[in-house]
Amino acid sequence: MSVSAASLPSVPPGPVRVLGIDTSCDDTGVGIVELLPDGRVNLLANRVWSQTVHARYGGVMPELASREHVERIDEVMGDALREAGLTVSDIDAVAATSGPGLVGALLVGLMYGKGLAQALNVPFHAAHHLEGHIFAAASEAELRAPFLALVVSGGHTHLFDVPRDGEYVLVGATMDDAAGEAFDKIARLAGLGYPGGPAISEAATRGNPDAVPFKEPLQGQKTFNFSFSGLKTAALLAHRAGAAPEDLAASFQQAAVKVLVKTTTRAAHAHGRGTVVVSGGVAANTALREAFRATDLNVVFPGRGLNTDNGAMIALAGAAAIRAGRPASPLDGGATAYAPLANA
Ligand code: KG4
Ligand code: ZN
């Protein structure tokens, strides 16, 4: 049965409490935000269950991820409601990630969210995972276009220009590995553990960033793309030549940060954007944050706990959709593994 837009419930006037769900990969996330009539948003709760079952396989096992989402989602939602001091009947709208991600994993949160919205008779908003990552920064500053957005996570390295609210133009992307993936692979190579980002960042504090020379990827390019495979190969060669893990970590981090900041800054200047959102798991990196703060740009990062996958970022994206007057999503939409955000 298809649901017509006219039959969808609308949000009530006054503060709107939006519950957001993300189960796109191996984190079960539920967050709650409050959208005020003046357009500001308050973060009320952010609870994430990070699955550990995959550690022994060295990568995410999709079927295990889906099953664990099913087992945990009720508990995570209960924790989020308690953190917010609310009961489920206080929720005015529900948002859940519909893609991109692992389809089986996405379906758990998506179906849960739709069921919840239907039971409460409130609007449901299907959210894009990357729009969620971008709107994670709305916890720190009001996000209004135009701005540029760099999403750097374990699965994505995308640079979007956002000329108008809700409009995304892809201006650059990785040509091989995602930035977080490179952190993870080099950490594994150097025996620093998983996830690699925090491990590299910690080891780097004890290493010499100039010990291993890394050649800047795509030097001289006119586009705004990224490449991390050359850094990975250079790291492998340095490791085989006996580089200390700490030196490798410090040198790789310096090279990765430099190229991310340089290309993003160039893109911001080329597009005339003074504000840049930097989000996704790698945005938690202290060296990256410091390097971006040293630029002439107004750089906005997500608040604590909102860099890696979570439900609050989906609640924030849902709140932005409601604020922009976007219609609620029909309840018969599906989950999509591959879903480009850019509409140009
Ligand atoms: O956004 P996220 O939770 O998952 C995806 O949607 O992919 O990002 C996870 C990625 C991992 O690759 C992890 O190593 C990286 O973010 N990461 C970091 C840091 N914390 C997490 N990378 C660099 N520095 C960090 N402090
Ligand atoms: Zn993510």
Tab-separated table of C-alpha atoms and ligand atoms in Angstrom:
chain	number	residue	atom	x	y	z
A	1	MET	CA	0.000	0.000	0.000
A	2	SER	CA	1.391	3.394	-0.824
A	3	VAL	CA	0.991	6.315	1.581
A	4	SER	CA	0.079	9.684	0.091
A	5	ALA	CA	1.793	12.809	1.452
A	6	ALA	CA	-1.595	14.287	2.334
A	7	SER	CA	-2.272	11.466	4.803
A	8	LEU	CA	1.048	11.931	6.659
A	9	PRO	CA	0.892	13.478	10.134
A	10	SER	CA	2.449	16.933	10.557
A	11	VAL	CA	4.465	18.288	13.468
A	12	PRO	CA	2.667	20.293	16.160
A	13	PRO	CA	3.508	23.994	16.761
A	14	GLY	CA	5.998	24.803	19.556
A	15	PRO	CA	9.151	22.831	20.468
A	16	VAL	CA	9.504	19.651	18.423
A	17	ARG	CA	11.280	16.671	19.966
A	18	VAL	CA	12.899	14.615	17.250
A	19	LEU	CA	14.198	11.102	17.903
A	20	GLY	CA	16.905	9.937	15.476
A	21	ILE	CA	18.126	6.404	14.782
A	22	ASP	CA	21.256	5.232	12.957
A	23	THR	CA	21.984	1.530	12.410
A	24	SER	CA	23.885	1.890	9.137
A	25	CYS	CA	26.951	-0.103	10.149
A	26	ASP	CA	28.166	-1.477	13.487
A	27	ASP	CA	26.867	1.173	15.916
A	28	THR	CA	23.324	1.195	17.270
A	29	GLY	CA	22.638	4.900	17.804
A	30	VAL	CA	19.592	6.705	19.177
A	31	GLY	CA	19.588	10.435	19.875
A	32	ILE	CA	16.995	13.051	20.744
A	33	VAL	CA	17.015	16.761	19.935
A	34	GLU	CA	14.571	19.573	20.548
A	35	LEU	CA	13.829	22.025	17.731
A	36	LEU	CA	12.711	25.373	19.137
A	37	PRO	CA	10.240	27.667	17.342
A	38	ASP	CA	13.088	30.147	16.627
A	39	GLY	CA	15.001	27.448	14.706
A	40	ARG	CA	17.617	26.668	17.364
A	41	VAL	CA	18.190	23.044	18.387
A	42	ASN	CA	19.125	21.535	21.743
A	43	LEU	CA	20.738	18.142	22.058
A	44	LEU	CA	18.818	16.165	24.712
A	45	ALA	CA	20.354	12.689	24.420
A	46	ASN	CA	22.894	10.672	22.458
A	47	ARG	CA	23.310	6.961	23.170
A	48	VAL	CA	25.420	4.602	21.103
A	49	TRP	CA	26.014	0.872	21.467
A	50	SER	CA	29.255	0.068	19.624
A	51	GLN	CA	29.331	-3.551	18.566
A	52	THR	CA	32.451	-5.453	19.578
A	53	VAL	CA	31.492	-8.790	18.010
A	54	HIS	CA	33.352	-7.911	14.776
A	55	ALA	CA	36.785	-7.393	16.368
A	56	ARG	CA	37.825	-11.033	15.961
A	57	TYR	CA	37.082	-10.951	12.221
A	58	GLY	CA	39.072	-7.772	11.524
A	59	GLY	CA	36.089	-6.156	9.768
A	60	VAL	CA	32.326	-5.722	10.069
A	61	MET	CA	30.283	-8.910	9.466
A	62	PRO	CA	26.965	-7.627	8.017
A	63	GLU	CA	24.729	-10.443	9.294
A	64	LEU	CA	26.114	-10.195	12.819
A	65	ALA	CA	25.661	-6.414	12.725
A	66	SER	CA	21.955	-6.749	11.819
A	67	ARG	CA	21.310	-9.282	14.573
A	68	GLU	CA	23.012	-7.191	17.202
A	69	HIS	CA	21.040	-4.079	16.172
A	70	VAL	CA	17.834	-6.112	16.687
A	71	GLU	CA	19.010	-7.187	20.133
A	72	ARG	CA	20.135	-3.739	21.296
A	73	ILE	CA	17.869	-1.132	19.775
A	74	ASP	CA	15.126	-1.234	22.437
A	75	GLU	CA	17.648	-0.836	25.212
A	76	VAL	CA	19.479	2.025	23.452
A	77	MET	CA	16.206	3.853	22.864
A	78	GLY	CA	15.227	3.398	26.517
A	79	ASP	CA	18.601	4.814	27.577
A	80	ALA	CA	18.190	7.809	25.244
A	81	LEU	CA	14.707	8.604	26.587
A	82	ARG	CA	15.988	8.354	30.173
A	83	GLU	CA	18.957	10.621	29.354
A	84	ALA	CA	16.543	13.183	27.881
A	85	GLY	CA	14.130	12.840	30.825
A	86	LEU	CA	11.306	12.005	28.419
A	87	THR	CA	8.852	9.209	27.783
A	88	VAL	CA	8.150	7.890	24.309
A	89	SER	CA	4.856	9.798	24.082
A	90	ASP	CA	6.850	13.085	24.296
A	91	ILE	CA	8.389	12.379	20.854
A	92	ASP	CA	6.939	14.604	18.081
A	93	ALA	CA	8.850	13.226	15.055
A	94	VAL	CA	11.113	10.283	14.207
A	95	ALA	CA	14.065	10.197	11.792
A	96	ALA	CA	16.066	7.125	10.771
A	97	THR	CA	18.906	6.504	8.327
A	98	SER	CA	17.718	4.880	5.100
A	99	GLY	CA	21.141	4.832	3.378
A	100	PRO	CA	23.897	4.492	2.498
A	101	GLY	CA	25.068	1.587	4.624
A	102	LEU	CA	24.685	-2.165	5.091
A	103	VAL	CA	21.145	-2.921	3.938
A	104	GLY	CA	20.378	-5.519	6.624
A	105	ALA	CA	21.701	-3.226	9.338
A	106	LEU	CA	19.904	-0.147	7.966
A	107	LEU	CA	16.597	-2.039	7.825
A	108	VAL	CA	16.592	-2.632	11.582
A	109	GLY	CA	16.669	1.067	12.500
A	110	LEU	CA	14.517	2.102	9.562
A	111	MET	CA	11.712	-0.353	10.382
A	112	TYR	CA	11.974	0.438	14.067
A	113	GLY	CA	11.719	4.157	13.343
A	114	LYS	CA	8.785	3.772	10.983
A	115	GLY	CA	6.967	1.528	13.457
A	116	LEU	CA	7.544	4.031	16.229
A	117	ALA	CA	6.329	6.959	14.126
A	118	GLN	CA	3.241	5.031	13.119
A	119	ALA	CA	2.457	3.948	16.683
A	120	LEU	CA	2.843	7.541	17.936
A	121	ASN	CA	1.113	8.992	14.855
A	122	VAL	CA	3.968	11.457	14.295
A	123	PRO	CA	5.881	12.309	11.068
A	124	PHE	CA	8.707	10.075	9.924
A	125	HIS	CA	11.787	11.398	8.096
A	126	ALA	CA	14.109	9.058	6.172
A	127	ALA	CA	17.605	10.524	6.588
A	128	HIS	CA	20.763	10.300	4.480
A	129	HIS	CA	23.723	9.083	6.543
A	130	LEU	CA	26.068	11.759	5.161
A	131	GLU	CA	23.562	14.551	5.719
A	132	GLY	CA	23.461	13.239	9.282
A	133	HIS	CA	27.252	13.481	9.578
A	134	ILE	CA	27.121	17.066	8.268
A	135	PHE	CA	24.286	18.060	10.615
A	136	ALA	CA	26.151	16.606	13.604
A	137	ALA	CA	27.878	20.007	13.563
A	138	ALA	CA	24.500	21.695	14.157
A	139	SER	CA	25.040	20.761	17.819
A	140	GLU	CA	27.700	23.508	17.903
A	141	ALA	CA	26.439	26.252	15.592
A	142	GLU	CA	23.371	27.063	13.580
A	143	LEU	CA	24.034	25.527	10.167
A	144	ARG	CA	22.676	27.605	7.336
A	145	ALA	CA	23.825	27.450	3.726
A	146	PRO	CA	26.020	28.465	2.048
A	147	PHE	CA	28.886	26.416	3.444
A	148	LEU	CA	31.341	23.713	2.414
A	149	ALA	CA	31.294	20.291	4.106
A	150	LEU	CA	34.090	17.745	4.406
A	151	VAL	CA	32.866	14.323	5.548
A	152	VAL	CA	35.794	12.142	6.594
A	153	SER	CA	34.908	8.773	8.053
A	154	GLY	CA	35.782	5.098	7.769
A	155	GLY	CA	33.727	4.746	4.597
A	156	HIS	CA	33.634	8.263	3.131
A	157	THR	CA	35.874	11.149	2.133
A	158	HIS	CA	33.561	13.601	0.434
A	159	LEU	CA	33.701	17.327	-0.091
A	160	PHE	CA	30.326	18.982	-0.713
A	161	ASP	CA	29.428	22.523	-1.559
A	162	VAL	CA	26.092	23.463	0.022
A	163	PRO	CA	24.906	26.565	-1.872
A	164	ARG	CA	21.351	26.379	-0.479
A	165	ASP	CA	19.824	24.496	2.458
A	166	GLY	CA	19.266	20.875	1.421
A	167	GLU	CA	21.268	21.179	-1.841
A	168	TYR	CA	24.545	19.243	-2.074
A	169	VAL	CA	27.068	19.520	-4.882
A	170	LEU	CA	29.952	17.043	-4.789
A	171	VAL	CA	33.168	18.968	-5.419
A	172	GLY	CA	35.692	16.281	-4.447
A	173	ALA	CA	36.036	12.734	-3.165
A	174	THR	CA	38.627	10.075	-2.522
A	175	MET	CA	39.845	8.186	-5.547
A	176	ASP	CA	40.735	5.112	-3.487
A	177	ASP	CA	40.605	4.595	0.300
A	178	ALA	CA	38.545	6.719	2.671
A	179	ALA	CA	40.612	8.786	5.125
A	180	GLY	CA	39.489	6.727	8.158
A	181	GLU	CA	40.182	3.520	6.274
A	182	ALA	CA	43.783	4.682	5.740
A	183	PHE	CA	44.130	5.419	9.480
A	184	ASP	CA	42.738	1.934	10.231
A	185	LYS	CA	44.974	0.119	7.728
A	186	ILE	CA	48.169	1.901	8.759
A	187	ALA	CA	47.391	1.327	12.441
A	188	ARG	CA	46.955	-2.396	11.737
A	189	LEU	CA	50.214	-2.457	9.782
A	190	ALA	CA	52.069	-0.765	12.641
A	191	GLY	CA	50.438	-3.093	15.218
A	192	LEU	CA	48.623	-0.226	16.932
A	193	GLY	CA	45.162	-1.832	17.137
A	194	TYR	CA	41.615	-1.015	16.018
A	195	PRO	CA	39.977	1.432	15.447
A	196	GLY	CA	43.064	2.932	13.940
A	197	GLY	CA	42.189	6.627	14.151
A	198	PRO	CA	42.368	7.005	17.924
A	199	ALA	CA	45.346	4.578	18.065
A	200	ILE	CA	47.356	6.584	15.500
A	201	SER	CA	46.429	9.847	17.186
A	202	GLU	CA	47.638	8.556	20.564
A	203	ALA	CA	50.856	6.973	19.239
A	204	ALA	CA	51.595	10.147	17.239
A	205	THR	CA	52.026	12.120	20.479
A	206	ARG	CA	55.134	9.991	21.141
A	207	GLY	CA	56.541	10.017	17.608
A	208	ASN	CA	58.512	12.298	15.300
A	209	PRO	CA	56.272	13.627	12.488
A	210	ASP	CA	59.292	14.242	10.271
A	211	ALA	CA	60.855	10.785	10.721
A	212	VAL	CA	59.153	9.222	7.680
A	213	PRO	CA	58.970	11.366	4.538
A	214	PHE	CA	55.559	11.127	2.804
A	215	LYS	CA	55.039	12.564	-0.655
A	216	GLU	CA	51.958	14.771	-0.920
A	217	PRO	CA	49.234	12.880	-2.852
A	218	LEU	CA	47.865	14.446	-6.071
A	219	GLN	CA	50.264	17.377	-5.742
A	220	GLY	CA	49.496	20.137	-8.216
A	221	GLN	CA	45.959	18.887	-9.028
A	222	LYS	CA	43.383	21.455	-10.125
A	223	THR	CA	40.476	19.364	-8.796
A	224	PHE	CA	39.576	18.780	-5.137
A	225	ASN	CA	39.976	15.013	-4.916
A	226	PHE	CA	41.833	12.936	-2.366
A	227	SER	CA	43.994	9.831	-2.539
A	228	PHE	CA	45.369	7.798	0.339
A	229	SER	CA	46.740	4.697	-1.386
A	230	GLY	CA	50.155	6.300	-1.995
A	231	LEU	CA	50.477	7.153	1.707
A	232	LYS	CA	49.534	3.564	2.529
A	233	THR	CA	52.222	2.138	0.244
A	234	ALA	CA	54.820	4.582	1.617
A	235	ALA	CA	53.829	3.521	5.153
A	236	LEU	CA	54.251	-0.146	4.240
A	237	LEU	CA	57.726	0.476	2.822
A	238	ALA	CA	58.759	2.526	5.855
A	239	HIS	CA	57.425	-0.197	8.173
A	240	ARG	CA	59.435	-2.856	6.316
A	241	ALA	CA	62.506	-0.621	6.567
A	242	GLY	CA	62.073	-0.635	10.364
A	243	ALA	CA	60.319	2.671	11.139
A	244	ALA	CA	59.092	2.858	14.749
A	245	PRO	CA	55.257	2.624	15.032
A	246	GLU	CA	55.103	5.980	16.829
A	247	ASP	CA	57.141	7.712	14.117
A	248	LEU	CA	55.043	6.096	11.416
A	249	ALA	CA	51.863	7.236	13.193
A	250	ALA	CA	53.093	10.817	13.665
A	251	SER	CA	54.412	11.129	10.108
A	252	PHE	CA	51.332	9.605	8.453
A	253	GLN	CA	48.978	11.727	10.558
A	254	GLN	CA	50.894	14.877	9.625
A	255	ALA	CA	50.726	13.993	5.913
A	256	ALA	CA	47.008	13.061	6.003
A	257	VAL	CA	46.055	16.190	7.959
A	258	LYS	CA	48.072	18.399	5.618
A	259	VAL	CA	46.366	17.130	2.474
A	260	LEU	CA	42.862	17.211	3.986
A	261	VAL	CA	43.283	20.782	5.188
A	262	LYS	CA	45.053	22.025	2.050
A	263	THR	CA	42.507	20.615	-0.431
A	264	THR	CA	39.512	21.695	1.641
A	265	THR	CA	40.876	25.219	2.073
A	266	ARG	CA	41.534	25.470	-1.661
A	267	ALA	CA	37.975	24.302	-2.408
A	268	ALA	CA	36.484	26.763	0.102
A	269	HIS	CA	38.378	29.659	-1.488
A	270	ALA	CA	37.455	28.521	-5.029
A	271	HIS	CA	33.755	28.354	-4.089
A	272	GLY	CA	33.809	31.542	-2.024
A	273	ARG	CA	32.762	29.775	1.200
A	274	GLY	CA	33.924	31.168	4.527
A	275	THR	CA	32.330	28.426	6.645
A	276	VAL	CA	33.395	24.796	6.502
A	277	VAL	CA	31.848	21.866	8.359
A	278	VAL	CA	34.288	19.031	9.067
A	279	SER	CA	32.567	15.859	10.275
A	280	GLY	CA	32.721	12.061	10.384
A	281	GLY	CA	34.906	9.856	12.586
A	282	VAL	CA	38.221	11.387	11.457
A	283	ALA	CA	36.947	14.851	12.520
A	284	ALA	CA	37.609	13.682	16.094
A	285	ASN	CA	41.339	13.886	15.331
A	286	THR	CA	43.001	16.576	17.449
A	287	ALA	CA	45.787	17.361	14.970
A	288	LEU	CA	43.212	17.787	12.178
A	289	ARG	CA	41.135	20.125	14.338
A	290	GLU	CA	44.162	22.223	15.254
A	291	ALA	CA	45.288	22.497	11.622
A	292	PHE	CA	41.805	23.564	10.486
A	293	ARG	CA	41.573	26.122	13.302
A	294	ALA	CA	44.816	27.664	12.065
A	295	THR	CA	43.257	28.458	8.648
A	296	ASP	CA	41.367	31.644	7.752
A	297	LEU	CA	38.095	29.661	7.631
A	298	ASN	CA	35.261	29.468	10.128
A	299	VAL	CA	35.453	25.717	10.763
A	300	VAL	CA	32.603	23.980	12.599
A	301	PHE	CA	33.103	20.508	14.073
A	302	PRO	CA	30.476	18.237	15.650
A	303	GLY	CA	30.305	18.250	19.440
A	304	ARG	CA	31.767	15.535	21.646
A	305	GLY	CA	30.506	12.038	20.783
A	306	LEU	CA	28.957	13.207	17.512
A	307	ASN	CA	31.887	12.588	15.134
A	308	THR	CA	31.543	8.839	14.773
A	309	ASP	CA	28.211	7.223	13.853
A	310	ASN	CA	25.358	8.122	16.203
A	311	GLY	CA	21.608	8.716	16.297
A	312	ALA	CA	21.733	12.349	17.449
A	313	MET	CA	23.161	13.421	14.087
A	314	ILE	CA	20.158	11.798	12.402
A	315	ALA	CA	17.826	13.605	14.815
A	316	LEU	CA	19.649	16.857	13.909
A	317	ALA	CA	19.243	16.138	10.174
A	318	GLY	CA	15.554	15.384	10.822
A	319	ALA	CA	15.169	18.656	12.725
A	320	ALA	CA	16.790	20.537	9.820
A	321	ALA	CA	14.349	18.898	7.386
A	322	ILE	CA	11.398	19.886	9.577
A	323	ARG	CA	12.738	23.441	9.970
A	324	ALA	CA	13.094	23.685	6.181
A	325	GLY	CA	9.468	22.564	5.772
A	326	ARG	CA	10.395	19.370	3.926
A	327	PRO	CA	7.460	16.942	3.793
A	328	ALA	CA	7.556	13.791	5.901
A	329	SER	CA	8.723	10.611	4.149
A	330	PRO	CA	6.213	7.981	3.095
A	331	LEU	CA	6.339	4.833	5.204
A	332	ASP	CA	6.903	2.524	2.238
A	333	GLY	CA	10.416	3.756	1.309
A	334	GLY	CA	13.237	1.212	1.516
A	335	ALA	CA	16.872	1.067	2.632
A	336	THR	CA	19.635	1.659	0.076
A	337	ALA	CA	23.241	0.485	0.266
A	338	TYR	CA	24.395	3.034	-2.306
A	339	ALA	CA	22.790	6.461	-2.133
A	340	PRO	CA	24.691	9.511	-3.394
A	341	LEU	CA	23.875	12.670	-1.430
A	342	ALA	CA	24.764	15.107	-4.172
A	343	ASN	CA	21.848	16.069	-6.367
A	344	ALA	CA	24.047	17.601	-9.039
B	1	KG4	O1	31.951	8.043	11.008
B	1	KG4	P1	32.452	6.729	11.467
B	1	KG4	O2	32.033	6.251	12.835
B	1	KG4	O3	32.034	5.549	10.522
B	1	KG4	C1	31.739	5.618	9.186
B	1	KG4	O4	30.626	6.098	8.807
B	1	KG4	O5	32.636	5.177	8.428
B	1	KG4	O6	34.042	6.792	11.338
B	1	KG4	C2	34.899	5.772	11.785
B	1	KG4	C3	36.314	6.106	11.331
B	1	KG4	C4	37.316	4.972	11.572
B	1	KG4	O7	38.036	4.743	10.386
B	1	KG4	C5	38.210	5.531	12.667
B	1	KG4	O8	39.528	5.049	12.624
B	1	KG4	C6	38.157	7.022	12.389
B	1	KG4	O9	36.809	7.259	12.012
B	1	KG4	N1	38.503	7.810	13.573
B	1	KG4	C7	39.580	8.614	13.644
B	1	KG4	C8	39.606	9.132	14.969
B	1	KG4	N2	38.546	8.617	15.653
B	1	KG4	C9	37.869	7.808	14.775
B	1	KG4	N3	40.511	8.933	12.728
B	1	KG4	C10	41.481	9.771	13.094
B	1	KG4	N4	41.608	10.288	14.338
B	1	KG4	C11	40.705	9.995	15.314
B	1	KG4	N5	40.837	10.503	16.538
B	2	ZN	ZN	29.283	7.334	9.267
